[in-house]
PDB file of C-alpha atoms and ligand atoms in Angstrom:
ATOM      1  CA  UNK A   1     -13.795   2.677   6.305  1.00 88.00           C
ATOM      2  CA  UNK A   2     -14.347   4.586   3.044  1.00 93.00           C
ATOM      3  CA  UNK A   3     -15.295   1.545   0.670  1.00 96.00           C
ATOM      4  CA  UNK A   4     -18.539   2.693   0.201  1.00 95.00           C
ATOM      5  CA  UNK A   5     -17.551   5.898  -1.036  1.00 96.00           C
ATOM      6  CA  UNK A   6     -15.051   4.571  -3.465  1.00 96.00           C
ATOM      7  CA  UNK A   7     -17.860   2.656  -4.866  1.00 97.00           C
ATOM      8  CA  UNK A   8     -20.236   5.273  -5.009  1.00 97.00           C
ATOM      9  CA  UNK A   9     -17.832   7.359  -6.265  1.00 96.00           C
ATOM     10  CA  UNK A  10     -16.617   4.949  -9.264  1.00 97.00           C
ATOM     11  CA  UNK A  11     -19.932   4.869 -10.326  1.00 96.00           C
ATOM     12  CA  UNK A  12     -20.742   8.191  -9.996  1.00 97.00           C
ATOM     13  CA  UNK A  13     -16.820   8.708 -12.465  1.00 96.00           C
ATOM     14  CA  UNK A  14     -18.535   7.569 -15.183  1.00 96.00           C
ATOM     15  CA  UNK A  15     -15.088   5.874 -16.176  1.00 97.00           C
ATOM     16  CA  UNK A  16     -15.441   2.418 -16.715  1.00 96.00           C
ATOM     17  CA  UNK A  17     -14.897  -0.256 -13.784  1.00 96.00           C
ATOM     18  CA  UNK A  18     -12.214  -2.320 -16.179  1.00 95.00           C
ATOM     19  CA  UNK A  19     -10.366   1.143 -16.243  1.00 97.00           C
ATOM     20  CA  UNK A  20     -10.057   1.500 -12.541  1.00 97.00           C
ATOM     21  CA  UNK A  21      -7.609   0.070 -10.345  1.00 97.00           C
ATOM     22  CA  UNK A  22      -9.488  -1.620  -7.328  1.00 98.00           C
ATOM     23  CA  UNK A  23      -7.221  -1.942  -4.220  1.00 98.00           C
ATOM     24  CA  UNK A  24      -8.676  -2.918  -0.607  1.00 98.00           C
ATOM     25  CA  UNK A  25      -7.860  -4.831   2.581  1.00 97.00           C
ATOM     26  CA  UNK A  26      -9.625  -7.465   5.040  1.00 97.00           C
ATOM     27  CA  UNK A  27      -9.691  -5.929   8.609  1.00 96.00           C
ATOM     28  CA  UNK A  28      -7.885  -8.620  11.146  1.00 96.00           C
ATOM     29  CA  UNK A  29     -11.411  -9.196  13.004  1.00 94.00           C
ATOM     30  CA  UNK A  30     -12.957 -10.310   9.313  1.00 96.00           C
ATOM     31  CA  UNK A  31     -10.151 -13.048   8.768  1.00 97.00           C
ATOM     32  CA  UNK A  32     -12.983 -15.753  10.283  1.00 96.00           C
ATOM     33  CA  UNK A  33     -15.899 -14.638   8.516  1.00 96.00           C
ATOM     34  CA  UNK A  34     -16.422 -16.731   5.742  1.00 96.00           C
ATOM     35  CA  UNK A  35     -18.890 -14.097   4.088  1.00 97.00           C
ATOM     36  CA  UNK A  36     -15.524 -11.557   4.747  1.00 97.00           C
ATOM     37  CA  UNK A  37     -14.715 -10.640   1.104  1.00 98.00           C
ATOM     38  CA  UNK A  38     -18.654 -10.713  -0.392  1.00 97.00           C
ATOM     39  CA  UNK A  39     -19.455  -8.163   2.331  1.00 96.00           C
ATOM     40  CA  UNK A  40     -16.450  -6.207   1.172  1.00 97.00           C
ATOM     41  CA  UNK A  41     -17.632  -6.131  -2.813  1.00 98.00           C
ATOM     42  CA  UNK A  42     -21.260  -5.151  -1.746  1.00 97.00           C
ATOM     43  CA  UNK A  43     -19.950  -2.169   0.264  1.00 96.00           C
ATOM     44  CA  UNK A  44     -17.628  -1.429  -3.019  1.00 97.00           C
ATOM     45  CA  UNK A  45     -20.884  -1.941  -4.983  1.00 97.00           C
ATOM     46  CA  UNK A  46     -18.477  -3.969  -7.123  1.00 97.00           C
ATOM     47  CA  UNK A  47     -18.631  -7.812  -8.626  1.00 97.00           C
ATOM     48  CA  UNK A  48     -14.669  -8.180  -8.414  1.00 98.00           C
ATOM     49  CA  UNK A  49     -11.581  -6.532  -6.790  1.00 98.00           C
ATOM     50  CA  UNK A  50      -8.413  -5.992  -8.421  1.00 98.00           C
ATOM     51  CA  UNK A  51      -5.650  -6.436  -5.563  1.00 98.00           C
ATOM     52  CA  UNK A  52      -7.118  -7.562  -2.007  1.00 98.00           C
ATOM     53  CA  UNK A  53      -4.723  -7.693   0.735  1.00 98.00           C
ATOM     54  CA  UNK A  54      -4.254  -9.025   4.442  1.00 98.00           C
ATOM     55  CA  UNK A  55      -4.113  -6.297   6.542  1.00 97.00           C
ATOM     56  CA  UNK A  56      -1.760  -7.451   9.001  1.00 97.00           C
ATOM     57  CA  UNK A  57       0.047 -10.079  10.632  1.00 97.00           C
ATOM     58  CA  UNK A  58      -2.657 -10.335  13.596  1.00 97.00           C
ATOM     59  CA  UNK A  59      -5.264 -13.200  14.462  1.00 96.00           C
ATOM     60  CA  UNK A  60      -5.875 -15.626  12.192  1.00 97.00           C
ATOM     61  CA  UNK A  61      -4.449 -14.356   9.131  1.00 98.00           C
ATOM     62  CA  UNK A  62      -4.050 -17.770   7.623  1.00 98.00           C
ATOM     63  CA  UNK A  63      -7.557 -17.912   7.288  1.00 98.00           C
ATOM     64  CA  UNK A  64      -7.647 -14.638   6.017  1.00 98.00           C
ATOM     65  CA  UNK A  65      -5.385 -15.816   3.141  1.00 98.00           C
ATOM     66  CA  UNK A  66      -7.520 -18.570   2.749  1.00 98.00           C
ATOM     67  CA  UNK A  67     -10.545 -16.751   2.756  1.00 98.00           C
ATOM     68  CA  UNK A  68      -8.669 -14.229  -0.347  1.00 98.00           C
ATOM     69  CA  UNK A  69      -7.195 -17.898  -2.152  1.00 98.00           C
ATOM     70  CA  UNK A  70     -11.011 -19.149  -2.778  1.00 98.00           C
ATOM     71  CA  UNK A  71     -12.210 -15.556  -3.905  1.00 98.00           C
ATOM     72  CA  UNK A  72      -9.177 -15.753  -6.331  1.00 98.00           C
ATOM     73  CA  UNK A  73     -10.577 -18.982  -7.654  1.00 98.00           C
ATOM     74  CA  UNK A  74     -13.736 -17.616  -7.775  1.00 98.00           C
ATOM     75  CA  UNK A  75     -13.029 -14.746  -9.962  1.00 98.00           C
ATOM     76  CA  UNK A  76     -14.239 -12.374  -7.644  1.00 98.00           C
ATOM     77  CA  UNK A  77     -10.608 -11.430  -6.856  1.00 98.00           C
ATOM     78  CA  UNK A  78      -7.639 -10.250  -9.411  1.00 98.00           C
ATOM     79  CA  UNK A  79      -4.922 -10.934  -7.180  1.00 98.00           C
ATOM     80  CA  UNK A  80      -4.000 -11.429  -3.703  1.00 98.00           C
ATOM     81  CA  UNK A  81      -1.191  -9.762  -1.311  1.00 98.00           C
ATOM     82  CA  UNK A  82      -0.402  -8.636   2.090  1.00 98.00           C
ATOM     83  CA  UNK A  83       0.526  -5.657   4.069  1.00 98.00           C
ATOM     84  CA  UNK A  84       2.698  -5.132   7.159  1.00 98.00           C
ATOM     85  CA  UNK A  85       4.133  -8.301   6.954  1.00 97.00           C
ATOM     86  CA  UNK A  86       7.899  -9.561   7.731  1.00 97.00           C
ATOM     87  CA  UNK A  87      10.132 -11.287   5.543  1.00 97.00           C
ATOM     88  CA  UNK A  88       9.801 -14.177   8.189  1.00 97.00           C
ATOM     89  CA  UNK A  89       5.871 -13.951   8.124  1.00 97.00           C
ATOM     90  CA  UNK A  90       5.363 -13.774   4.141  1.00 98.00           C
ATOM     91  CA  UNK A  91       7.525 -17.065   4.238  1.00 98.00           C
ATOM     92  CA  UNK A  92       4.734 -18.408   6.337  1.00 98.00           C
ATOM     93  CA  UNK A  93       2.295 -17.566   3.653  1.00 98.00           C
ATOM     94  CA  UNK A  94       4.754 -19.116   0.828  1.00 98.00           C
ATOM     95  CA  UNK A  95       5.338 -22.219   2.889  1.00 98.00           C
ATOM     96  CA  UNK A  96       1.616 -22.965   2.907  1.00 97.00           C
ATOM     97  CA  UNK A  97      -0.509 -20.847   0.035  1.00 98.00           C
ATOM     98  CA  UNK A  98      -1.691 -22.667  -2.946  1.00 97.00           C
ATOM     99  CA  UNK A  99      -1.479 -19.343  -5.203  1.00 97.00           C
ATOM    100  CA  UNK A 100       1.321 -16.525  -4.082  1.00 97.00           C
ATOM    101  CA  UNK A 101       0.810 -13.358  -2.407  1.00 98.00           C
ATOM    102  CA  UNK A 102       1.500 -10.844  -5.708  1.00 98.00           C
ATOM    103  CA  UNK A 103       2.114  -7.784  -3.498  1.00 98.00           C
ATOM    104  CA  UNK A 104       3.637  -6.534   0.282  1.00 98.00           C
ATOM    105  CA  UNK A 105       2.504  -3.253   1.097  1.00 98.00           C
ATOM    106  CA  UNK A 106       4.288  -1.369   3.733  1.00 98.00           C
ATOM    107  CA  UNK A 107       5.998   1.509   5.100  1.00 98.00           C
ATOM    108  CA  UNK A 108       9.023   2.369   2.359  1.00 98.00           C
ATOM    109  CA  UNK A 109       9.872   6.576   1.978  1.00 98.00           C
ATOM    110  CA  UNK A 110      13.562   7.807   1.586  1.00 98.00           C
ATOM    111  CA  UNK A 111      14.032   7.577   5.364  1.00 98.00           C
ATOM    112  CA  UNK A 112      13.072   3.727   5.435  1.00 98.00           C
ATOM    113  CA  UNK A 113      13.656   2.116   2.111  1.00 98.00           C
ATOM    114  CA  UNK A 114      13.420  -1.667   2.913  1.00 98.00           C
ATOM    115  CA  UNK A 115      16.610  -3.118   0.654  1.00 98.00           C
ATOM    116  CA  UNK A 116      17.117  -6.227   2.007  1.00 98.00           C
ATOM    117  CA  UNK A 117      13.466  -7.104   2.404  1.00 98.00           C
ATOM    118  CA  UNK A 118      12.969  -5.771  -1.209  1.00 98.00           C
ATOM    119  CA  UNK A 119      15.478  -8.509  -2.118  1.00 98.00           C
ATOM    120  CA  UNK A 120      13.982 -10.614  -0.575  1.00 98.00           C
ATOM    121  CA  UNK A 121      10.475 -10.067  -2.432  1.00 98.00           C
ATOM    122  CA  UNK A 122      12.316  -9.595  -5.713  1.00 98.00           C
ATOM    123  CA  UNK A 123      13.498 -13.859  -5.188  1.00 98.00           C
ATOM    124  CA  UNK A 124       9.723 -14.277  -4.596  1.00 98.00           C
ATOM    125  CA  UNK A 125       8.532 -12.542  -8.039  1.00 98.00           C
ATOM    126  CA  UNK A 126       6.617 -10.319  -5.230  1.00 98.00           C
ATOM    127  CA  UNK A 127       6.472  -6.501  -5.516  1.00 98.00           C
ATOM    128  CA  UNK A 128       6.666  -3.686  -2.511  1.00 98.00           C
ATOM    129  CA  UNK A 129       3.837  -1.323  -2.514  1.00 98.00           C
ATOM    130  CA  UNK A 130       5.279   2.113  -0.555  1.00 98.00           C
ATOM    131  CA  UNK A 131       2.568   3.145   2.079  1.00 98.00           C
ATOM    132  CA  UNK A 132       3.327   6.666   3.988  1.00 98.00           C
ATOM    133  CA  UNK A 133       5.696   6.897   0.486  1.00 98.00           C
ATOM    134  CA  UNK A 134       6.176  10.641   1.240  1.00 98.00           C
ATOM    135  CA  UNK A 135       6.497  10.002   5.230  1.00 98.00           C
ATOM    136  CA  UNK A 136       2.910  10.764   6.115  1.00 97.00           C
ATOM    137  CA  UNK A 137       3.583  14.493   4.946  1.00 97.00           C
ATOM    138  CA  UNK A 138       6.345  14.910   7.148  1.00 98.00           C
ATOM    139  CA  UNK A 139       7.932  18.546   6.111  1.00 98.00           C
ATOM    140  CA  UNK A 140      10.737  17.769   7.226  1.00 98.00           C
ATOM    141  CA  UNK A 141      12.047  14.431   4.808  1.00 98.00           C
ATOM    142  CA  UNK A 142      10.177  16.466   1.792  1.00 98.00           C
ATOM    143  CA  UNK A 143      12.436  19.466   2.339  1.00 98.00           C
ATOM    144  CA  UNK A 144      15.522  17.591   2.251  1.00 98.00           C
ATOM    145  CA  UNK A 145      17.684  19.761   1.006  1.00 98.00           C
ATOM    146  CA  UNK A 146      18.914  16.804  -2.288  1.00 98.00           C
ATOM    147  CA  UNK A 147      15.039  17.322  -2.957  1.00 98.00           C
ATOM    148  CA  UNK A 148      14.880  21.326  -3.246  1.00 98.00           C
ATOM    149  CA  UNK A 149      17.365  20.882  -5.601  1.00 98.00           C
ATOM    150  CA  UNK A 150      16.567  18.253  -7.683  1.00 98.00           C
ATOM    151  CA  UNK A 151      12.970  20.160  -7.908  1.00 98.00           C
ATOM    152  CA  UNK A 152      14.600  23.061  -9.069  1.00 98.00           C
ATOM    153  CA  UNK A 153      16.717  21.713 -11.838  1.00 98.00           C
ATOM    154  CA  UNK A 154      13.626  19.594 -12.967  1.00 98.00           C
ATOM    155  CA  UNK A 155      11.172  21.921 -12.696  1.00 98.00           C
ATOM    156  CA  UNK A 156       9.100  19.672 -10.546  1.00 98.00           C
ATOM    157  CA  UNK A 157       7.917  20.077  -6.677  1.00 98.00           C
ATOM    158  CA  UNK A 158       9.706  17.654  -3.731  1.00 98.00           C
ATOM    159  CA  UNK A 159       7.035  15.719  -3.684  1.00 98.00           C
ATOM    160  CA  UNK A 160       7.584  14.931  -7.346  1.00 98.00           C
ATOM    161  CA  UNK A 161      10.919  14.219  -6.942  1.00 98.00           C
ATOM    162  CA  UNK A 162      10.242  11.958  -3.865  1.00 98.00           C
ATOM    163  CA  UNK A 163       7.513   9.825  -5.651  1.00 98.00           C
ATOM    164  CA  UNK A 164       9.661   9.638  -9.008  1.00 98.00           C
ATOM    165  CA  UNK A 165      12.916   8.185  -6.960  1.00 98.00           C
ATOM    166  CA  UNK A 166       9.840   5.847  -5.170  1.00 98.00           C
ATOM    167  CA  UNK A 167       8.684   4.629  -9.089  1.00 98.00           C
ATOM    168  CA  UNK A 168      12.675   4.418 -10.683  1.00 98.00           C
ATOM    169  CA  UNK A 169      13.025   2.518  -7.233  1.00 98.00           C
ATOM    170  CA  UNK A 170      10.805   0.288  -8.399  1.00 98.00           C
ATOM    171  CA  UNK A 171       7.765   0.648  -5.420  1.00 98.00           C
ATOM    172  CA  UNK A 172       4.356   0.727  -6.194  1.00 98.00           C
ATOM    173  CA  UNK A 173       3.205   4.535  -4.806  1.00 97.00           C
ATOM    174  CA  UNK A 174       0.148   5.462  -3.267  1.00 96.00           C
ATOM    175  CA  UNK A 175       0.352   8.789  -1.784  1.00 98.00           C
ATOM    176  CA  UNK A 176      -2.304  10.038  -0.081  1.00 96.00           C
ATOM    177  CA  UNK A 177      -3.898  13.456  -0.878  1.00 97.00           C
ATOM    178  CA  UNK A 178      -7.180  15.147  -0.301  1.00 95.00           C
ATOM    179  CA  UNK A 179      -5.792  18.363  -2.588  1.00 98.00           C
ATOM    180  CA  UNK A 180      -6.942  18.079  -6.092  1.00 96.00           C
ATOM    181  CA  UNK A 181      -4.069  19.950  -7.302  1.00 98.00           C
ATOM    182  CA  UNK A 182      -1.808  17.467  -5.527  1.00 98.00           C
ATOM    183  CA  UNK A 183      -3.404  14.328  -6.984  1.00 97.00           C
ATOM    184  CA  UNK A 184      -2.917  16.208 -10.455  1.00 97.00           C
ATOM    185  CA  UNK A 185       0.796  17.033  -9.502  1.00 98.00           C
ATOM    186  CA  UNK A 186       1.232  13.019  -8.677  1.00 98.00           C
ATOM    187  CA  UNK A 187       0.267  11.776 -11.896  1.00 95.00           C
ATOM    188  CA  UNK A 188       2.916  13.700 -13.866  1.00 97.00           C
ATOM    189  CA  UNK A 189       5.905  12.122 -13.074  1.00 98.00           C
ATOM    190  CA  UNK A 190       6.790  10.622 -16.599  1.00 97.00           C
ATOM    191  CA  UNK A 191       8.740  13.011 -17.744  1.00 98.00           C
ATOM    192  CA  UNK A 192      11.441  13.433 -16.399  1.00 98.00           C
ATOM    193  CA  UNK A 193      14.337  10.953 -15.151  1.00 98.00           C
ATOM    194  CA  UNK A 194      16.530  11.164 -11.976  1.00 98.00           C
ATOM    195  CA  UNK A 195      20.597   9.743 -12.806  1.00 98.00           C
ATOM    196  CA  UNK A 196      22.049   7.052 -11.022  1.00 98.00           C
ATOM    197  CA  UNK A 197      24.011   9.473  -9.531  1.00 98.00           C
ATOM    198  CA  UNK A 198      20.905  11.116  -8.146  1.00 98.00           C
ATOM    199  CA  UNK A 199      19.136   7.649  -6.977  1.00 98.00           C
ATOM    200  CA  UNK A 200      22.361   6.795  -5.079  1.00 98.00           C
ATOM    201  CA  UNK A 201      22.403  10.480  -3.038  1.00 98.00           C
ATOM    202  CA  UNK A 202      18.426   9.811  -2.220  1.00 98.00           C
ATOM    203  CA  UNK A 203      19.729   6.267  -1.109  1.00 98.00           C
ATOM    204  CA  UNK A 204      22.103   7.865   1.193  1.00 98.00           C
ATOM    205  CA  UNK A 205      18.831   9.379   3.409  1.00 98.00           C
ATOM    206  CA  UNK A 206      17.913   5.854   4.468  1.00 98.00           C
ATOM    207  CA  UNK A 207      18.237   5.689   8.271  1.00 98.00           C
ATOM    208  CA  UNK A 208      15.371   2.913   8.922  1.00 96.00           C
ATOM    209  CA  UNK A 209      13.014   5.339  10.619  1.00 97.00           C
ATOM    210  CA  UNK A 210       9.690   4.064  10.943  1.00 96.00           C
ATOM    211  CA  UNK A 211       6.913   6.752  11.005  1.00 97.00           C
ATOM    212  CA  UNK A 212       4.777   3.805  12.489  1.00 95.00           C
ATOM    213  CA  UNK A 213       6.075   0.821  14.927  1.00 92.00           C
ATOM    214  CA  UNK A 214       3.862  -2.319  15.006  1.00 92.00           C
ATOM    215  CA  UNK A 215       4.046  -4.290  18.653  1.00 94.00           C
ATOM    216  CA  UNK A 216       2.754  -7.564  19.758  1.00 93.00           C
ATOM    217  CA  UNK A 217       0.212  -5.397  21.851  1.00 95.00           C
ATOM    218  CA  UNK A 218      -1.365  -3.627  19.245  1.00 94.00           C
ATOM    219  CA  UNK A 219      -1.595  -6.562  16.969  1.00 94.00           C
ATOM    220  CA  UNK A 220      -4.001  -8.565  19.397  1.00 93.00           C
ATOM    221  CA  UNK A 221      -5.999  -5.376  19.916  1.00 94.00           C
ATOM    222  CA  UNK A 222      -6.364  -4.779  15.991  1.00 94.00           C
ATOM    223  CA  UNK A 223      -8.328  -8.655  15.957  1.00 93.00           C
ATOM    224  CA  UNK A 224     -10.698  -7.660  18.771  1.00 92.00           C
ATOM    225  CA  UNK A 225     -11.074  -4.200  16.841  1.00 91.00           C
ATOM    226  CA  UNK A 226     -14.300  -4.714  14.577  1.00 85.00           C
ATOM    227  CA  UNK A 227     -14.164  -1.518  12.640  1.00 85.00           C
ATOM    228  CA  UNK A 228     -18.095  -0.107  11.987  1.00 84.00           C
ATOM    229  CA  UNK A 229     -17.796  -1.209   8.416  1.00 84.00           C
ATOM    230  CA  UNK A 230     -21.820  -1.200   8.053  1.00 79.00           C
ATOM    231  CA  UNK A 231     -22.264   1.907   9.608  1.00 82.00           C
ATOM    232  CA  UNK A 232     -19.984   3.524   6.319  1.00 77.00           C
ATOM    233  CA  UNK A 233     -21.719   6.747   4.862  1.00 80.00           C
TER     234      UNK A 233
HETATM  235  N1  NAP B 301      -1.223  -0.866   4.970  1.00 50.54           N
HETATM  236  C1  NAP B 301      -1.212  -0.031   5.983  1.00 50.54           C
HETATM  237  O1  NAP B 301      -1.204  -0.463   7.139  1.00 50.54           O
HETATM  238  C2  NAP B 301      -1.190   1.447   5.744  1.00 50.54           C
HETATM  239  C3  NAP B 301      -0.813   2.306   6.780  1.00 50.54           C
HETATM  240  C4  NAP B 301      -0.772   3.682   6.530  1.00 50.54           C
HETATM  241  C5  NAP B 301      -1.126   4.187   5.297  1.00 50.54           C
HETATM  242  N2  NAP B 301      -1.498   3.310   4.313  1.00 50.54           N
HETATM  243  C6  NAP B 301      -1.904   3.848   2.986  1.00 50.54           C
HETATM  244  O2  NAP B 301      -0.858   4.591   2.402  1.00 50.54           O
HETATM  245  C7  NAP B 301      -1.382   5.640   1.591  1.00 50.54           C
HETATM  246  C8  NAP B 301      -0.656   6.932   1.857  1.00 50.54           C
HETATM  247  O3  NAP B 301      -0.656   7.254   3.221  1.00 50.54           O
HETATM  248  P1  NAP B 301      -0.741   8.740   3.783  1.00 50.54           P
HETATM  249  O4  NAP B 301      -1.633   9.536   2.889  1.00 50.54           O
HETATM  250  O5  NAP B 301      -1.076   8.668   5.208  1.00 50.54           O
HETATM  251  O6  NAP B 301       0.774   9.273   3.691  1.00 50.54           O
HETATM  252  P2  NAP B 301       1.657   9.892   2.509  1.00 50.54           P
HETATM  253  O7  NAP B 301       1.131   9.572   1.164  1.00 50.54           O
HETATM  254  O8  NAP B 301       3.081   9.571   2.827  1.00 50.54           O
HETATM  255  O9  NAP B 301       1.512  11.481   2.805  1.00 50.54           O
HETATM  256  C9  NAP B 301       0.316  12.152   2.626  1.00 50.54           C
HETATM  257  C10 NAP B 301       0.587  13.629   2.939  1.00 50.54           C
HETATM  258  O10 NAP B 301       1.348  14.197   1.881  1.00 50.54           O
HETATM  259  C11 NAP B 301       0.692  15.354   1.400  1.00 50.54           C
HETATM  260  N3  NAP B 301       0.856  15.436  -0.060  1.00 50.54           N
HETATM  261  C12 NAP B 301       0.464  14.521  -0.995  1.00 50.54           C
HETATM  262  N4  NAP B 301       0.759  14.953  -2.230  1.00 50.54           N
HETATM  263  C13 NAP B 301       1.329  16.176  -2.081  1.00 50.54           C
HETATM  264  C14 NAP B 301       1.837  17.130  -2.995  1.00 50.54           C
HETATM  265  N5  NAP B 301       1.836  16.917  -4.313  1.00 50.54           N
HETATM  266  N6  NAP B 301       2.362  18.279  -2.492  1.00 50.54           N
HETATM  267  C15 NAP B 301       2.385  18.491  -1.159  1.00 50.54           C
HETATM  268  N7  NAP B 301       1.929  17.634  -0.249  1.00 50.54           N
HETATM  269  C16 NAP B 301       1.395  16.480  -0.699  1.00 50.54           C
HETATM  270  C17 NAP B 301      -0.769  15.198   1.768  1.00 50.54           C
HETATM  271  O11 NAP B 301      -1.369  16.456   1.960  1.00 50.54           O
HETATM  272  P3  NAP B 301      -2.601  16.968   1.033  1.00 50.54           P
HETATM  273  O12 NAP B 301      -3.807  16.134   1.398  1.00 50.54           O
HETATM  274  O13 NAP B 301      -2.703  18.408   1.388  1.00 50.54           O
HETATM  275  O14 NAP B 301      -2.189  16.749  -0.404  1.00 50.54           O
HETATM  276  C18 NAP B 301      -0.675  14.423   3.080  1.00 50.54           C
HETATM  277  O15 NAP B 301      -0.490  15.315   4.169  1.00 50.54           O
HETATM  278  C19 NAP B 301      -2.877   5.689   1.883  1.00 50.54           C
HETATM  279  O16 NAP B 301      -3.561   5.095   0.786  1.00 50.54           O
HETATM  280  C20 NAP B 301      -3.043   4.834   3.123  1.00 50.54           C
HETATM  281  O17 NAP B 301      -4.281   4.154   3.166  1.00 50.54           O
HETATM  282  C21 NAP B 301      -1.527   1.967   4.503  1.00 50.54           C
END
């Protein structure tokens, strides 16, 4: 829902388009529209995107990976992934794609950090993207208490700390932020470098808690969703 913005707002950066990162998703209810990813460059105000993605498992996302496949070919796509998909649905997509999914993107923070699927990517050349990577905000996983102190003898904030384990991890982070001075603070991760020894005592948070279940139910109501794309500000 904020595509048009990003576009205005690359222009509006002055910094050239080859410099910017493009990352977006097709909505479940767009996997049948043939005109799906076009529509989605004109709201970006854009002639190619960098990483689309499935949205979800729901509807007809076959078609929705076919749809992303012959924008690929096209050129009007740099590469191609999906997003809250199982190990058991992404081998759907490998069983039947002509050109790999590059990327999954899902939930992955310290409280649910997605080994065995990660191993399972890693066999696939694929590469986890960490949405939620700092647990939607949740005080409570970024004062762990192994956080506060790695922070303090690093001179860094939690959040740093959480996002460099996320990066030495080896997941693609996105944290969200609406606070300049937090998007600032995001970027400088580089250096400094947790020890094994400190990777292996944030690996001992993992308890596989979701901050967001996915059912059957909401699935099939995501495909009869049709989000107000055209109505975007
Ligand atoms: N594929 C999917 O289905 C899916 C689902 C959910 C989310 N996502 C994507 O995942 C990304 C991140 O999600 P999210 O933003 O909801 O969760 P998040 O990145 O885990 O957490 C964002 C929260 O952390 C705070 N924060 C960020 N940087 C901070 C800093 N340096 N210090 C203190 N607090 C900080 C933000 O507050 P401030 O604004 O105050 O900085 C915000 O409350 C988004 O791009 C979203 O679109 C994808």
């Amino acid at each position: 829902m904020n595509e048009k913005a990003v576009g205005r707002a690359i222009k509006k950066s002055g910094v050239p388009r080859k410099e910017i990162f493009l990352e977006t998703k097709l909505w479940p209810s767009f996997y049948e529209q043939t005109d799906a990813v076009e529509k989605t460059l004109k709201r970006l105000d854009t002639d190619y995107i960098d990483l689309l993605l499935i949205h979800q498992p729901a509807g007809n996302y076959i078609a929705g990976y076919r749809l992303m496949e012959r924008a690929y070919k096209e050129g009007k796509v740099r590469a191609i992934g999906l997003s809250n998909f199982t190990a058991t649905q992404i081998q759907e997509i490998l069983d039947i794609c002509e050109m790999k999914p590059a990327i999954l993107q899902t939930e992955v923070h310290p409280y649910s950090q997605e080994q065995k699927l990660k191993e399972f990517l890693a066999k696939e050349n694929m590469v986890i993207q960490a949405w939620y990577p700092l647990g939607h905000g949740d005080k409570v996983l970024i004062q762990e208490p192994v956080f506060s102190r790695l922070a303090e003898k690093y001179g860094k904030s939690n959040v740093q700390i959480i996002l460099r384990w996320h990066i030495q991890a080896g997941n693609v982070v996105i944290p969200g932020s609406k606070n300049p001075d937090h998007i600032h603070a995001n970027f400088n991760l580089f250096d400094f470098s947790l020890s094994d020894e400190e990777m292996a005592e944030i690996a001992a948070l993992n308890k596989d808690k979701r901050y967001y279940t996915s059912t059957p139910e909401l699935l099939e109501r995501y495909v009869t969703m049709v989000p107000p794309v055209d109505e975007q500000k």
